[in-house]
XYZ file of C-alpha atoms in Angstrom:
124
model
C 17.312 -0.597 18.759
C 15.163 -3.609 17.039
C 15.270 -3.679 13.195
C 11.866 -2.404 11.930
C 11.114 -1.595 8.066
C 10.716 1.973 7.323
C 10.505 2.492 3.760
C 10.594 1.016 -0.122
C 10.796 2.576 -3.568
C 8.172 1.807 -5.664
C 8.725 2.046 -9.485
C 5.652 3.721 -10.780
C 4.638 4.735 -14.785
C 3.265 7.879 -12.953
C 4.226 8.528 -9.273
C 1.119 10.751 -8.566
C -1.385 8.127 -9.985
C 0.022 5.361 -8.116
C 0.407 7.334 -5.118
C -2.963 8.989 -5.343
C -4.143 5.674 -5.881
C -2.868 4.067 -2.617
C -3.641 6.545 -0.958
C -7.328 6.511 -1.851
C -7.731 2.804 -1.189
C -6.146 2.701 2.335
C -7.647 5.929 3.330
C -4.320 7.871 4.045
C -3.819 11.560 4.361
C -1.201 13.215 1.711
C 2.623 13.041 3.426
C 5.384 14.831 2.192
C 7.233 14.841 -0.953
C 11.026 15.678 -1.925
C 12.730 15.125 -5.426
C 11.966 12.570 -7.289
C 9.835 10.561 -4.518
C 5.345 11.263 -4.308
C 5.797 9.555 -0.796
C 2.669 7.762 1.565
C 2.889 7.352 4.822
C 1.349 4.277 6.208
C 0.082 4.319 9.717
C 2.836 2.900 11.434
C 4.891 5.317 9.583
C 6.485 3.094 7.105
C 6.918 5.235 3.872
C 5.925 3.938 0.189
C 8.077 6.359 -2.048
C 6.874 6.196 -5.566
C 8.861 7.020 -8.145
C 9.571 7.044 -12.140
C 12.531 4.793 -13.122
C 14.127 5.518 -16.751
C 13.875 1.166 -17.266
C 10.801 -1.180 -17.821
C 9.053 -1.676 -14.495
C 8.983 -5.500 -13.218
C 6.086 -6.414 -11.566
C 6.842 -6.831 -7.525
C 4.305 -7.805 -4.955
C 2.943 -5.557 -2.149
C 0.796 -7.126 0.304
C -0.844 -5.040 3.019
C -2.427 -6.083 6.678
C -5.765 -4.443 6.983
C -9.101 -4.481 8.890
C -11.955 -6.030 8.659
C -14.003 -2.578 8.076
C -11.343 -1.358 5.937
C -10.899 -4.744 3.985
C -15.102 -3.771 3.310
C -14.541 -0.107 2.271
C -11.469 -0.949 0.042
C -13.245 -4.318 -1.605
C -16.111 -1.959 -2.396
C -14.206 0.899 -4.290
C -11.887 -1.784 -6.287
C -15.724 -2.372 -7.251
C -16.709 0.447 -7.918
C -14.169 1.556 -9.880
C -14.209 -1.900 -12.279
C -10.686 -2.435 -10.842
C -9.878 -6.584 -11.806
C -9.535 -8.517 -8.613
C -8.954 -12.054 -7.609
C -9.204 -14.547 -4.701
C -6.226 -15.973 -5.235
C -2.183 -14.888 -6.704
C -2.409 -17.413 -9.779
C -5.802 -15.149 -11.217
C -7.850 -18.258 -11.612
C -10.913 -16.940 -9.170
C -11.861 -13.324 -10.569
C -14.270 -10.999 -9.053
C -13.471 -13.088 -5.417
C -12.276 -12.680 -2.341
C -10.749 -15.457 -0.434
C -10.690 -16.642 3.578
C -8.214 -18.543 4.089
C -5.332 -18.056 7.232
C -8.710 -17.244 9.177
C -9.588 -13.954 7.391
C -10.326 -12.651 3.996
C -7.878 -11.359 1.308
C -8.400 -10.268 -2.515
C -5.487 -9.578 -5.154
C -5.433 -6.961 -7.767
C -2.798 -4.733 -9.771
C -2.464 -1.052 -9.074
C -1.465 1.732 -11.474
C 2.001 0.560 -12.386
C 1.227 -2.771 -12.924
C 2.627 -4.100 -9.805
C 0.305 -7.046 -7.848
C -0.946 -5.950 -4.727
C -2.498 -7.933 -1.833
C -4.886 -6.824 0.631
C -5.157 -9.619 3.866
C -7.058 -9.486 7.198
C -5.062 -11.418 8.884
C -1.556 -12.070 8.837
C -0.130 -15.312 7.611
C 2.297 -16.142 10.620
């Protein structure tokens, strides 16, 4: 068997926001949850388990391959929704999107704080 990645804990202030909120913006149905874990279930069945650590949350980085047309719909509902966004990881270009590695990406925080990339293209 080849090593493929199959899941991460993601340290959340509130599992169901950030959950609900990944969810939403990559247009994924609900997956199951157990114990302490809201869990999402990305298409090639990697699982993003949030949960509620008991220590401050450091900020990590999360960057996710996506389509064109989704790139579109998700762009549009950060938005919508007023969410801050940039064109690049340093925040010097707000309210942009970038194209560089021969697509688009934009950069934003989700619920917990945590920076979160969204690419069309991957980088290798």
């Amino acid at each position: 068997m080849t090593a493929t990645f199959n899941h991460t804990i993601i340290a959340a202030r509130d599992r169901n926001e950030s959950a609900r909120f990944f969810r939403e913006l990559l247009e994924l149905p609900e997956a199951p949850s157990w114990g302490p874990f809201t869990n999402v279930r990305l298409d090639d069945g990697v699982l993003l388990q949030f949960a509620e650590p008991p220590v401050e949350i450091q900020m990590q980085h999360y960057a996710f391959l996506v389509d064109d047309a989704l790139f579109d719909r998700a762009y549009r509902r950060l938005c919508d929704r007023g969410i801050e966004h940039w064109a690049d990881p340093q925040m010097r270009r707000p309210g942009e999107t970038n194209d560089e590695h021969g697509g688009r990406g934009v950069y934003f925080k989700d619920p917990a704080g945590h920076a979160v990339e969204l690419i069309t293209r991957p980088y290798l």
